[in-house]
XYZ file of C-alpha atoms in Angstrom:
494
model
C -25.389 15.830 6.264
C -24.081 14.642 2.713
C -20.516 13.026 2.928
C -17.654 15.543 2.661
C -15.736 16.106 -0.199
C -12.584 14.985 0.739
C -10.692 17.006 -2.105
C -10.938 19.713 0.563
C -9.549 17.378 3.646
C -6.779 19.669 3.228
C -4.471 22.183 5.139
C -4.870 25.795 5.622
C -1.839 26.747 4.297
C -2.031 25.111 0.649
C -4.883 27.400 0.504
C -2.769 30.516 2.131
C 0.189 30.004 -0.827
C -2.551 29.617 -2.872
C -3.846 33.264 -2.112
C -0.342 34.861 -2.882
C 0.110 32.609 -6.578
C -3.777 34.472 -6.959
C -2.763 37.313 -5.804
C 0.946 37.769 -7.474
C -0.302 36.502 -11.066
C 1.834 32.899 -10.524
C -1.703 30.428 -10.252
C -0.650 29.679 -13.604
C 2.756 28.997 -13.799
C 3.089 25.402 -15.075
C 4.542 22.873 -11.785
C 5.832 19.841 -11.681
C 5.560 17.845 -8.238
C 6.197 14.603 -7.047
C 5.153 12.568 -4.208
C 7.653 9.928 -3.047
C 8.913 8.712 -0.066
C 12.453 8.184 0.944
C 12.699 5.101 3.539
C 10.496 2.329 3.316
C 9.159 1.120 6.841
C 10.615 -1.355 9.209
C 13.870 -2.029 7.260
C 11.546 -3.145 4.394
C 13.501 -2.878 0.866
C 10.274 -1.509 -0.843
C 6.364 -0.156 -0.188
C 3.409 -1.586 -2.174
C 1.174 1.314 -4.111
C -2.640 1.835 -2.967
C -4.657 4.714 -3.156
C -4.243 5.918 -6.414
C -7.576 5.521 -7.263
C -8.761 7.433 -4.634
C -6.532 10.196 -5.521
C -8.010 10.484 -8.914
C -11.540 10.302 -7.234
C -10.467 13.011 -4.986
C -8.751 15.327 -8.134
C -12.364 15.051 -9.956
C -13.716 16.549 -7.324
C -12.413 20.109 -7.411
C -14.150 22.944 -7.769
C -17.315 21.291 -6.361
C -17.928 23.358 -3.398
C -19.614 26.891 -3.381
C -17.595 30.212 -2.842
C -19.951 30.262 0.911
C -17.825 26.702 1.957
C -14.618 28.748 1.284
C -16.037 31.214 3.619
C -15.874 29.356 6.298
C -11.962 29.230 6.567
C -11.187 32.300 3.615
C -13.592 35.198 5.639
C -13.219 38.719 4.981
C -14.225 40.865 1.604
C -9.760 40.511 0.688
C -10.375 36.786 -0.358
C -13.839 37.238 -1.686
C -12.282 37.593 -5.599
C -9.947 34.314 -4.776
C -12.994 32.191 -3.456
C -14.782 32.787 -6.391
C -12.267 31.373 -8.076
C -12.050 28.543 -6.280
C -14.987 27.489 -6.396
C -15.236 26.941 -10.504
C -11.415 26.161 -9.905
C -11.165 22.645 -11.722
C -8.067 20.242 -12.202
C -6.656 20.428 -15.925
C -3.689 19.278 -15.850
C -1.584 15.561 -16.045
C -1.294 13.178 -13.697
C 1.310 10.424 -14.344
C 1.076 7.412 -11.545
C 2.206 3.780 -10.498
C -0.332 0.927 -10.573
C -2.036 0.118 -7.403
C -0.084 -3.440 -6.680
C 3.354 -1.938 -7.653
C 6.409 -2.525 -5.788
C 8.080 1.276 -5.659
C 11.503 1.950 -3.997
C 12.507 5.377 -1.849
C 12.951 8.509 -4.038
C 11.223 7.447 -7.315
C 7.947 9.328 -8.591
C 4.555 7.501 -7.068
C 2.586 10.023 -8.287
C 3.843 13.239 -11.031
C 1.337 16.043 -11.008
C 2.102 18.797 -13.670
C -0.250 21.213 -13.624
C -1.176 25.041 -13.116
C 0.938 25.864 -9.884
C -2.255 26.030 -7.958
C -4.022 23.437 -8.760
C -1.031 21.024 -7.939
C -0.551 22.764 -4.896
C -3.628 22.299 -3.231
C -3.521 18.608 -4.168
C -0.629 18.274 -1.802
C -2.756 16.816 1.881
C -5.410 14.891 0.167
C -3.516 13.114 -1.766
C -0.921 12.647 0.623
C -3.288 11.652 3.291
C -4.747 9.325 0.944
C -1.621 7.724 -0.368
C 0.074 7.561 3.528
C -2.376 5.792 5.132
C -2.967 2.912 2.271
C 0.832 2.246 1.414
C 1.550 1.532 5.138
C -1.213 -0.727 4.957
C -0.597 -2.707 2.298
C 3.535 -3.166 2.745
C 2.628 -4.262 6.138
C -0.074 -6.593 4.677
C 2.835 -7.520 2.213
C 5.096 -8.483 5.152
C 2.936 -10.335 6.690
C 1.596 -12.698 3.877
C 5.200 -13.217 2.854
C 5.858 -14.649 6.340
C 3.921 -17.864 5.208
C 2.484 -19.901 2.575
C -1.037 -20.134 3.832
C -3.517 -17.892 3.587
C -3.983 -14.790 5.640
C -7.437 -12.914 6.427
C -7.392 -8.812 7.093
C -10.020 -8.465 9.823
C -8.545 -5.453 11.674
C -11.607 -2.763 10.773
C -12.415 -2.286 14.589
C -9.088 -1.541 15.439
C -8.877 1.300 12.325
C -8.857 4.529 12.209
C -11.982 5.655 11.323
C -14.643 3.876 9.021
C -12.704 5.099 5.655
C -9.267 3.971 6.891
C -10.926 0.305 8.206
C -12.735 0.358 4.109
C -9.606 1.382 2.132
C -7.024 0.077 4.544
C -9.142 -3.603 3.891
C -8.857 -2.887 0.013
C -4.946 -1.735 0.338
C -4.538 -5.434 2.857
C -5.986 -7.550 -0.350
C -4.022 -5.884 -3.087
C -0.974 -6.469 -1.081
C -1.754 -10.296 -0.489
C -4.785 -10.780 2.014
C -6.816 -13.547 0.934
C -9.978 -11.872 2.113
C -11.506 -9.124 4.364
C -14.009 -9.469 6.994
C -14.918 -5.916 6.113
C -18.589 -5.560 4.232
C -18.220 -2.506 3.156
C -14.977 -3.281 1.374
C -16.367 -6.554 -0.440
C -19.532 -4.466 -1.799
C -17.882 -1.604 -3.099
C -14.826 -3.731 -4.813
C -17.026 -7.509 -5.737
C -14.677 -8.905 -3.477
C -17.163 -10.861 -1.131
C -15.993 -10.983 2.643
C -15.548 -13.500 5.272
C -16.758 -13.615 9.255
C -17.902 -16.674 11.519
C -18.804 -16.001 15.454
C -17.171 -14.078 18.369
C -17.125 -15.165 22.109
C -20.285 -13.610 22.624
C -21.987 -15.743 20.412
C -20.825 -18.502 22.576
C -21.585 -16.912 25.733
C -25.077 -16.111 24.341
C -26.293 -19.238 25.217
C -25.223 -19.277 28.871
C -21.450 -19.602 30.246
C -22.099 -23.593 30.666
C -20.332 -26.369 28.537
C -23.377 -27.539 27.140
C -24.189 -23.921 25.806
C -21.316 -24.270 24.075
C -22.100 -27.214 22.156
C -25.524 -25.860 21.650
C -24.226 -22.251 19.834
C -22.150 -24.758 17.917
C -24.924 -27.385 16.606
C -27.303 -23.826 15.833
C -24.604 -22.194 13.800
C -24.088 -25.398 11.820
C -27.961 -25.899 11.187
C -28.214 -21.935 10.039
C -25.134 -21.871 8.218
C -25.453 -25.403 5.854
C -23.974 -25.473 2.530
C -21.189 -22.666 3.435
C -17.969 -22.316 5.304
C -18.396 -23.449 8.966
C -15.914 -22.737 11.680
C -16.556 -22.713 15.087
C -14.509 -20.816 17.880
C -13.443 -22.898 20.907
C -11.511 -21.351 23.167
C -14.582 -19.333 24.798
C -13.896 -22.096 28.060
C -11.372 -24.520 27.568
C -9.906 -25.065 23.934
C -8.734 -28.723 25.291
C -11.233 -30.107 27.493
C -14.273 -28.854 26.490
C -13.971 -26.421 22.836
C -12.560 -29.002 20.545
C -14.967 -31.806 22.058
C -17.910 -30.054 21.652
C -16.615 -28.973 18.114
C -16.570 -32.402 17.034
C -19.579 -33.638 18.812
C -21.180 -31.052 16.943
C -19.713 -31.625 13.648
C -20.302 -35.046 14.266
C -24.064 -34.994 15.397
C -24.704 -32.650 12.430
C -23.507 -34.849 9.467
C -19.950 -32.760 9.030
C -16.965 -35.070 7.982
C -14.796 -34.483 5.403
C -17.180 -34.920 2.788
C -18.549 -31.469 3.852
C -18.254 -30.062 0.543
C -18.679 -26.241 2.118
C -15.167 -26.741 4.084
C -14.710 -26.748 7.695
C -13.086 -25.994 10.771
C -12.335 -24.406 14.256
C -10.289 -21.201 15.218
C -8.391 -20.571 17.931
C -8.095 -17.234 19.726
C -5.875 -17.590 22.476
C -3.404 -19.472 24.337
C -0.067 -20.498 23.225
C -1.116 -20.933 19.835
C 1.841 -23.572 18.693
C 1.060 -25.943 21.240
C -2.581 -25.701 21.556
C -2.417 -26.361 17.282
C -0.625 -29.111 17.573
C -3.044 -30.939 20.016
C -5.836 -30.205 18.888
C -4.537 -31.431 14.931
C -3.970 -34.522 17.081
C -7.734 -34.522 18.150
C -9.325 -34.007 15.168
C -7.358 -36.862 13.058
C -7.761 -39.087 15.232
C -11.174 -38.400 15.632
C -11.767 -38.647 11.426
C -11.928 -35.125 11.113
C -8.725 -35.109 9.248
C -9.806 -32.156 6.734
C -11.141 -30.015 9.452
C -9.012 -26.649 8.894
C -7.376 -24.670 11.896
C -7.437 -21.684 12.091
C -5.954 -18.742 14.066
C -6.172 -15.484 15.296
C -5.214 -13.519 18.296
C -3.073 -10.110 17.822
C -0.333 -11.755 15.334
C 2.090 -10.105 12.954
C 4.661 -11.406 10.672
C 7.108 -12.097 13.674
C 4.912 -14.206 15.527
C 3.811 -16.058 12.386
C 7.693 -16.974 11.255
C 7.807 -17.981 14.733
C 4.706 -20.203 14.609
C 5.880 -22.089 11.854
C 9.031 -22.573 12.758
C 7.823 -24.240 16.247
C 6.156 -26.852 13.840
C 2.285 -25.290 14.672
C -0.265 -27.062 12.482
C -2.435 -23.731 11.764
C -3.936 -23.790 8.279
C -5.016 -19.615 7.791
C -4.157 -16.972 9.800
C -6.409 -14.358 11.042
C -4.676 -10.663 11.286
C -5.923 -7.461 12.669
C -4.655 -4.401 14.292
C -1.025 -5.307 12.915
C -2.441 -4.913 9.518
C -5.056 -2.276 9.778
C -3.168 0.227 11.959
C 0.587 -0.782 10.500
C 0.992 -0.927 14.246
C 4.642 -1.167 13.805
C 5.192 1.841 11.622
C 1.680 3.662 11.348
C 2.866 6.466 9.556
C 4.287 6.147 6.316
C 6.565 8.387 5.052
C 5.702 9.765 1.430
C 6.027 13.626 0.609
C 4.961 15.900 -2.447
C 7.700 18.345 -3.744
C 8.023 20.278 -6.334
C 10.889 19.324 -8.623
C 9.758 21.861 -11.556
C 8.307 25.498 -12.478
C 7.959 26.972 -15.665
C 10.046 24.682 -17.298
C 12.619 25.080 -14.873
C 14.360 22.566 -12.690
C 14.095 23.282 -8.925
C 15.176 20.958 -5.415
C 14.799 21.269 -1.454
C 18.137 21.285 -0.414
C 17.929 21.249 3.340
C 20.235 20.632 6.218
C 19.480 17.138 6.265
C 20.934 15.178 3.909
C 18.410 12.359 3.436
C 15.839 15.122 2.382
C 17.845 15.916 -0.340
C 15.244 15.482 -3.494
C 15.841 14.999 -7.417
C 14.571 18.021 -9.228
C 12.929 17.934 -12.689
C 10.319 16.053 -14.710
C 10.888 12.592 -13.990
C 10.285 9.019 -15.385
C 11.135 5.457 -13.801
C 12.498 2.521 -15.963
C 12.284 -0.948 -14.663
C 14.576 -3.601 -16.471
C 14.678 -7.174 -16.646
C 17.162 -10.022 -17.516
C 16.936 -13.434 -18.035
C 18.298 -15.404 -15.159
C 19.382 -18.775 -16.330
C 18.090 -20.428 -12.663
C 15.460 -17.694 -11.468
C 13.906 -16.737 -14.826
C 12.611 -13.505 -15.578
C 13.602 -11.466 -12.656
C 14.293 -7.305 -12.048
C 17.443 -5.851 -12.364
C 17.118 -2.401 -11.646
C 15.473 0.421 -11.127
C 16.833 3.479 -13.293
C 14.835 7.181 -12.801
C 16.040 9.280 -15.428
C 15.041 13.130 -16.934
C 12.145 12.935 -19.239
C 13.802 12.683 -22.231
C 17.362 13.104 -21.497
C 20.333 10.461 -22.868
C 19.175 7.303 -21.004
C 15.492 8.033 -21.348
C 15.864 7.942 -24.979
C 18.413 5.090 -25.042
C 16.266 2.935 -22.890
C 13.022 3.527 -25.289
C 15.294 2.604 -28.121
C 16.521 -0.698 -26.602
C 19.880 0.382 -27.112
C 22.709 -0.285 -25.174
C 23.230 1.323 -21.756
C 25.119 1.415 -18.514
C 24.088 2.787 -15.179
C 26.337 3.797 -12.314
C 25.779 4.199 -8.430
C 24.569 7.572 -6.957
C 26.943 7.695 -4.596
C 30.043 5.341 -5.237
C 30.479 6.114 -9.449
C 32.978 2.998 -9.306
C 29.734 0.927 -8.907
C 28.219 0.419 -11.748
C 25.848 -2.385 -14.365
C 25.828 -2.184 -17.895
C 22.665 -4.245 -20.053
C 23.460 -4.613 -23.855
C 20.670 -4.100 -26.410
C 18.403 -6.732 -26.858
C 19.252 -9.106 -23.424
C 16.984 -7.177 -21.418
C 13.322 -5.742 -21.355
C 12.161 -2.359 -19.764
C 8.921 -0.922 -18.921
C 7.899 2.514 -17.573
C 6.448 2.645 -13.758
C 4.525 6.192 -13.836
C 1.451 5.552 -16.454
C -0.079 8.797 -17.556
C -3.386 8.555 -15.584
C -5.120 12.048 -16.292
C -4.466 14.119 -19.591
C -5.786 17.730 -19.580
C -7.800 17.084 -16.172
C -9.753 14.311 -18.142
C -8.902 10.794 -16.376
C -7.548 8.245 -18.949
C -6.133 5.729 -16.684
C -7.894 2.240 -17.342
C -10.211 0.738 -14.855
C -8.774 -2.013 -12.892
C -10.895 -4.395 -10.363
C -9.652 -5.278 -7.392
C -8.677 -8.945 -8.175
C -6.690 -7.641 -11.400
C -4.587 -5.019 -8.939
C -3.938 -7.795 -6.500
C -2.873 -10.147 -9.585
C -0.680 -7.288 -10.601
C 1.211 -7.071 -7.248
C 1.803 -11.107 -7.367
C 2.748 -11.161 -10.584
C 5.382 -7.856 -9.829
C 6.549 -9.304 -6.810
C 7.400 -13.021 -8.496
C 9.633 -10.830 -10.420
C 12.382 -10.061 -7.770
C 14.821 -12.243 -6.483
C 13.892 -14.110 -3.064
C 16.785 -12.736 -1.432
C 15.107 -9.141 -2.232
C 11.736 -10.659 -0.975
C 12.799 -11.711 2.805
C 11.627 -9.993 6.035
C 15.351 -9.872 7.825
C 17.978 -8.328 6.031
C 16.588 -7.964 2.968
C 19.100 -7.796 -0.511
C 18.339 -4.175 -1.616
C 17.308 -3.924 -4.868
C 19.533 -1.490 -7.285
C 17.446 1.474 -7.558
C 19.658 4.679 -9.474
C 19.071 7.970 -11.453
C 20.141 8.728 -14.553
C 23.704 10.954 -15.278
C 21.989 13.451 -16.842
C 19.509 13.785 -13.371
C 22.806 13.102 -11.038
C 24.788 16.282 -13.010
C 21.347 18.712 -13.079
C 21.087 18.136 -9.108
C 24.655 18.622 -8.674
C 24.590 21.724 -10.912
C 21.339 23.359 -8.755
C 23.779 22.612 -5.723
C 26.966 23.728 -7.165
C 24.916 27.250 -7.883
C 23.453 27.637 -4.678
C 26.175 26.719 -2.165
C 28.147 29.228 -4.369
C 25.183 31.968 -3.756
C 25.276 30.695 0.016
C 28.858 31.454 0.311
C 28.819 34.675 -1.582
C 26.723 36.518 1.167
């Protein structure tokens, strides 16, 4: 069976609404929607972008499918006119989107679609299935790495979701900080190489006896010369028998710290601190002082703060389900509304305040300052009406001053020519025709460093993060009030 196209991993009902817009004469009406989301996980202050490539991927492949596949789930001679037309039915509209690797804050634009009200509309559960499951991979992968300094592996694929989430979750992991993936797949499709030593069973292979051990040891060195060797040792006893057969191995193979392939040992168990410690004792005093430890064994960013701060000599850290599954949060939160039809401004209003949205066609403006002790850092975060006052003051460089959503006594003012501003949403697709750059997978992950050096530390920490000030435009603040004003009047008129 040839691979689905996942344009059409969709729901029924985009498809339903679709058959009325058909139906009614609105398929065309031109749409604006975003996708956003409006609390980032786990008391984080921000979400990391993946998936964005997929999603234009997934656009180009509209109207590939034959009217008989719409059949299947449109039966019946009413909706043979409307799947004929979706099967030719292409995407031709725009597509403005962040970069994979950006740092985006609750409520601001991820992804702008304007397009024929159809064709954005059906958009709406691929892309958000796309765009879900990577961005609560990669902030958690972004949590994680920022709980240390050393390196940290993604090898959570058998713990995924599937073989595409364990591929793309790997690629969202390494934008978002993961020094490598033990996932094939992922290193072949993005150049990206990938990393993987032994299990247990290898061990275990050669009989459940300590001199087995030692032998699966000495016959991985001998078939794995010249590269990276490290050797599990807690398949018995990491102590008594692991780390000594390690080095005997090491030892009666010619590995010492001239090993010019690197080398080490990984534990998998145990209390991790402790067992670190002694076995960093072992090793140096053995000579095997550049032997590299590393460890694994169901960690997150908690358990790694607390590693370090018990004094554990670990070198790289080995995460899985934490990162692959966001086991904490595995369900990130972004949603696609539309904020604009025919030109005209529209909002969900709700009875719950937090789902509140900003109607209209929206940009993002991120400015920086000058810090005299921090350098170049990020000041805020303004999202402003496509081309209303600020937009165009902003592009001009000129003076401006922004005030707080919801406390107008709070407010920052930047005077022209002491700061710097650049646009978050990059017009990606132009008339269904992508024009969005082509970025590898090293540049993204550069991108995301690079971003993230930009915000103060404070901003950066796990616990109690300093939020970021993220704000809208007056011009977008007095539109949403207006839509408000007008309906709660309309409400209270009945």
């Amino acid at each position: 069976m040839a691979l689905p196209n996942i344009a059409y991993c969709s729901d029924k009902y985009q498809y339903t609404m679709g058959k009325s817009f058909f139906d009614c004469g609105r398929k065309d009406k031109m749409s604006v929607f975003n996708l956003f989301y409006r609390k980032a996980p786990e008391n984080n202050n921000w979400a990391v972008v993946s998936g964005t490539e997929e999603v234009l991927e997934m656009v180009e492949n509209l109207g590939k499918m034959d009217s008989g596949f719409f059949e299947k789930f449109l039966p019946g001679e009413e909706y043979a006119d409307f799947r004929g037309y979706l099967s030719s039915m292409k995407f031709t509209g725009n597509i403005y989107a962040m970069r994979e690797g950006e740092i985006a804050f609750p409520n601001q634009p991820i992804i702008t679609v304007e397009a024929p009200l159809i064709e954005a509309q059906v958009l709406e559960t691929p892309m958000l299935c796309i765009m879900n499951h990577q961005m609560a991979v990669a902030t958690k992968a972004s949590r994680v790495c920022r709980a240390t300094d050393r390196p940290v592996s993604e090898f959570g694929s058998r713990r995924a979701h599937g073989p595409w989430a364990a591929t793309y979750g790997a690629k969202a992991a390494l934008i978002a900080g993961c020094s490598n993936t033990s996932n094939i797949l992922t290193g072949v499709m993005y150049d990206y190489g990938s990393t993987g030593t032994m299990a247990h069973s290898y061990v275990t292979s050669y009989g459940c006896t300590v001199e087995g051990e030692y032998k699966a040891f000495s016959d991985y060195i001998k078939t794995h010369r010249g590269e990276g060797l490290i050797l599990l040792i807690d398949t018995y006893d990491t102590l008594r028998c692991g780390i000594q057969n390690a080095m005997r191995a090491f030892r009666d193979n010619g590995i010492d710290d001239g090993y010019a392939g690197g080398y080490g040992v990984r534990l998998d168990s145990g209390d991790l601190a402790y067992l670190s410690i002694e076995v960093r004792k072992l090793l140096d005093n053995n000579g095997f002082k550049a032997c590299k430890i590393f460890a694994t064994n169901s960690l997150d960013e908690y358990l790694i703060t607390d590693l370090e701060r018990q004094g554990a000599c670990i070198d790289s850290y080995g995460v899985g389900d934490a990162i692959a599954t966001s086991k904490a949060n595995p369900c990130f939160g972004n949603v696609y509304k539309l904020v604009q039809i025919d030109g005209e401004a529209v909002l969900k209003r709700s009875e719950d305040k937090v789902k509140l949205i900003n109607p209209g066609f929206q940009v993002t403006w991120r400015i920086m300052k000058k810090d005299p002790e921090k350098g170049e850092i990020f000041k805020v975060d303004v999202t402003c009406l496509r081309g209303d006052s600020l937009d165009r003051k902003i592009a001009a460089g000129e003076g401006f001053t922004v005030c707080d959503e919801y406390d107008r006594y709070k407010y920052k003012s930047f005077v022209a020519g002491e700061y710097q501003a650049h646009i978050l949403q990059e017009k990606v697709m132009e008339n269904g025709v992508r024009i969005a750059p082509v970025h590898n997978l090293h540049e993204k992950k550069a991108y995301y460093k690079d971003t993230l050096a930009h915000f103060s530390p404070s901003e950066r920490r796990l616990i109690n993060p300093h939020y970021y000030k993220v704000d809208i435009s007056d011009d977008l603040y007095n539109l949403k009030m207006e839509i408000i004003d007008k309906l709660v009047a309309q409400i209270n008129a009945l």
